[in-house]
């Protein structure tokens, strides 16, 4: 890679930065240079990049770059930390109240994946956290299950289809009282009992 490209990142237009952020073949040092710009949209495209380097990923996660939850949620939704389940717990512990009250759809994407990124149910959300989300947020009999107009059934279905659902959670889901979720729960019980 020509040094001239790396030395001139700060002079690039937004379109050029987005082009670099989307390109999965860009080397780590150039990705990091784009991440260190103030252009948030380029940061978002980096988070979605399947070729994101570990060093750039960790910088984008850091509070030095981003103290909010949007980029972190996008990285989790895209499976950038699927091999580090502790990041899901760290994220959930830090942003649980804010996310469920302000943008439950973003929390759903982070924990259960996102169809747009073709990573639905490929997130690394650990089983223990899935239990916690169900018991504290999505159990149908809970009052706070309304999620500010969002449909809890949608999240329950996505949770039920998550590959990290264990037998105990599948049993809970099969008794949820929501027809479609109960059916998925029974299917998971059969699948996990083989």
Coordinates of C-alpha atoms in Angstrom, one line a residue:
X1 CA 0.0 0.0 0.0
X2 CA 1.4 3.4 -0.9
X3 CA 2.3 5.5 2.1
X4 CA 0.7 8.4 0.3
X5 CA -2.7 6.9 0.9
X6 CA -2.2 6.4 4.6
X7 CA -0.7 9.9 5.0
X8 CA -3.7 11.6 3.4
X9 CA -6.7 10.0 5.1
X10 CA -7.3 13.2 7.0
X11 CA -7.7 15.0 3.6
X12 CA -10.2 12.5 2.1
X13 CA -13.8 13.3 1.4
X14 CA -16.6 11.5 3.1
X15 CA -17.2 9.4 0.0
X16 CA -13.6 8.3 -0.1
X17 CA -13.6 7.4 3.6
X18 CA -16.8 5.3 3.2
X19 CA -15.1 3.5 0.2
X20 CA -12.2 2.6 2.4
X21 CA -14.4 1.6 5.3
X22 CA -16.5 -0.7 3.2
X23 CA -13.5 -2.4 1.5
X24 CA -12.8 -5.7 3.3
X25 CA -9.3 -5.9 1.8
X26 CA -8.0 -2.6 3.2
X27 CA -5.0 -3.3 5.6
X28 CA -5.2 -2.8 9.3
X29 CA -3.3 0.5 9.5
X30 CA -5.5 2.1 6.9
X31 CA -8.7 0.8 8.6
X32 CA -7.3 2.3 11.9
X33 CA -6.6 5.6 10.2
X34 CA -10.2 5.8 9.0
X35 CA -11.5 4.8 12.5
X36 CA -9.5 7.7 14.0
X37 CA -11.3 10.2 11.8
X38 CA -14.3 12.0 13.2
X39 CA -16.6 10.7 10.5
X40 CA -19.2 8.5 12.3
X41 CA -20.7 7.0 9.1
X42 CA -17.3 5.7 8.1
X43 CA -17.1 4.1 11.6
X44 CA -20.4 2.4 11.0
X45 CA -19.3 0.9 7.7
X46 CA -16.1 -0.3 9.4
X47 CA -18.2 -2.0 12.1
X48 CA -20.1 -3.9 9.3
X49 CA -17.0 -4.8 7.4
X50 CA -16.3 -8.6 7.3
X51 CA -12.6 -7.9 6.9
X52 CA -12.4 -5.7 10.0
X53 CA -9.0 -6.2 11.7
X54 CA -8.9 -7.0 15.4
X55 CA -6.9 -3.9 16.2
X56 CA -9.4 -1.6 14.5
X57 CA -12.4 -3.5 16.0
X58 CA -11.0 -3.1 19.5
X59 CA -10.4 0.6 18.9
X60 CA -13.9 1.1 17.6
X61 CA -15.2 -0.6 20.8
X62 CA -13.1 1.5 23.1
X63 CA -14.5 4.5 24.8
X64 CA -11.7 6.6 23.3
X65 CA -13.5 6.2 19.9
X66 CA -17.0 5.6 21.0
X67 CA -18.5 5.9 24.5
X68 CA -22.1 5.2 23.2
X69 CA -23.8 2.0 22.3
X70 CA -24.6 2.3 18.6
X71 CA -21.3 1.2 17.1
X72 CA -20.9 -1.5 19.8
X73 CA -24.4 -2.8 19.0
X74 CA -23.6 -2.9 15.3
X75 CA -20.4 -4.8 15.8
X76 CA -22.2 -7.4 17.9
X77 CA -25.0 -7.6 15.4
X78 CA -22.4 -8.2 12.6
X79 CA -20.7 -10.9 14.6
X80 CA -17.5 -9.0 15.1
X81 CA -17.2 -10.4 18.7
X82 CA -19.0 -13.7 18.2
X83 CA -15.9 -15.6 19.5
X84 CA -15.9 -13.4 22.7
X85 CA -19.2 -14.0 24.5
X86 CA -18.0 -11.9 27.5
X87 CA -18.4 -8.8 25.2
X88 CA -22.1 -9.4 24.9
X89 CA -22.4 -9.6 28.7
X90 CA -20.3 -6.4 29.1
X91 CA -22.4 -4.6 26.6
X92 CA -25.7 -5.7 28.1
X93 CA -24.6 -4.9 31.7
X94 CA -23.5 -1.4 30.6
X95 CA -26.4 -0.4 28.3
X96 CA -29.4 -2.6 29.4
X97 CA -31.6 0.2 30.8
X98 CA -30.8 2.7 28.0
X99 CA -31.2 0.3 25.1
X100 CA -34.5 -1.3 26.2
X101 CA -36.1 2.1 26.8
X102 CA -34.7 4.0 23.9
X103 CA -33.9 1.6 21.1
X104 CA -35.0 -2.0 21.8
X105 CA -34.6 -2.9 18.1
X106 CA -30.9 -2.1 18.4
X107 CA -30.6 -4.3 21.5
X108 CA -32.4 -7.1 19.6
X109 CA -30.0 -6.8 16.7
X110 CA -27.0 -6.9 19.0
X111 CA -28.2 -9.9 20.9
X112 CA -29.9 -12.0 18.2
X113 CA -28.2 -10.8 15.0
X114 CA -29.7 -8.9 12.1
X115 CA -31.1 -10.2 8.9
X116 CA -29.6 -7.3 6.9
X117 CA -26.1 -8.3 7.8
X118 CA -27.0 -11.9 7.0
X119 CA -25.9 -12.8 10.6
X120 CA -29.3 -13.5 12.1
X121 CA -28.7 -15.9 15.0
X122 CA -25.0 -16.1 14.4
X123 CA -24.2 -13.7 17.3
X124 CA -22.2 -15.1 20.2
X125 CA -24.7 -14.2 22.8
X126 CA -24.0 -16.7 25.6
X127 CA -26.8 -19.0 26.9
X128 CA -26.7 -17.5 30.4
X129 CA -27.4 -14.0 28.9
X130 CA -30.3 -15.4 26.8
X131 CA -31.9 -16.8 30.0
X132 CA -31.4 -13.4 31.7
X133 CA -33.0 -11.5 28.8
X134 CA -36.0 -13.8 28.8
X135 CA -36.5 -13.8 32.5
X136 CA -36.0 -10.1 33.0
X137 CA -37.3 -8.5 29.8
X138 CA -39.2 -10.8 27.4
X139 CA -41.2 -13.2 29.6
X140 CA -44.8 -12.6 28.4
X141 CA -46.2 -12.0 31.9
X142 CA -43.8 -9.2 32.7
X143 CA -45.3 -5.7 32.6
X144 CA -42.1 -4.2 31.0
X145 CA -42.4 -6.6 28.1
X146 CA -44.2 -3.9 26.1
X147 CA -40.9 -2.5 24.8
X148 CA -42.4 0.9 24.0
X149 CA -44.5 -0.2 21.1
X150 CA -42.2 -2.8 19.7
X151 CA -43.6 -6.2 19.5
X152 CA -42.2 -8.5 22.2
X153 CA -43.3 -11.5 20.2
X154 CA -40.9 -10.6 17.5
X155 CA -38.0 -10.6 20.0
X156 CA -39.2 -13.8 21.6
X157 CA -39.2 -15.6 18.2
X158 CA -35.7 -14.4 17.5
X159 CA -34.5 -15.5 20.9
X160 CA -36.2 -18.9 20.5
X161 CA -34.3 -19.4 17.2
X162 CA -30.9 -18.4 18.6
X163 CA -28.4 -21.3 18.3
X164 CA -27.3 -20.9 21.9
X165 CA -30.7 -21.7 23.4
X166 CA -30.3 -24.6 25.8
X167 CA -32.9 -27.2 26.8
X168 CA -33.9 -25.3 30.0
X169 CA -34.6 -22.1 28.0
X170 CA -36.4 -24.1 25.2
X171 CA -38.7 -25.5 27.9
X172 CA -39.4 -22.0 29.3
X173 CA -40.2 -20.8 25.7
X174 CA -42.5 -23.8 25.0
X175 CA -44.6 -22.7 28.0
X176 CA -44.6 -19.0 27.2
X177 CA -48.2 -18.7 26.2
X178 CA -47.3 -17.3 22.8
X179 CA -48.4 -19.8 20.1
X180 CA -45.6 -19.3 17.6
X181 CA -42.9 -19.1 20.3
X182 CA -44.3 -22.2 22.0
X183 CA -44.1 -24.1 18.7
X184 CA -40.5 -23.0 18.2
X185 CA -39.7 -23.9 21.8
X186 CA -41.1 -27.4 21.3
X187 CA -39.1 -27.8 18.1
X188 CA -35.9 -26.8 20.0
X189 CA -36.7 -29.3 22.7
X190 CA -36.9 -32.1 20.1
X191 CA -33.8 -30.9 18.4
X192 CA -31.8 -30.6 21.6
X193 CA -33.1 -33.9 23.0
X194 CA -31.6 -35.9 20.1

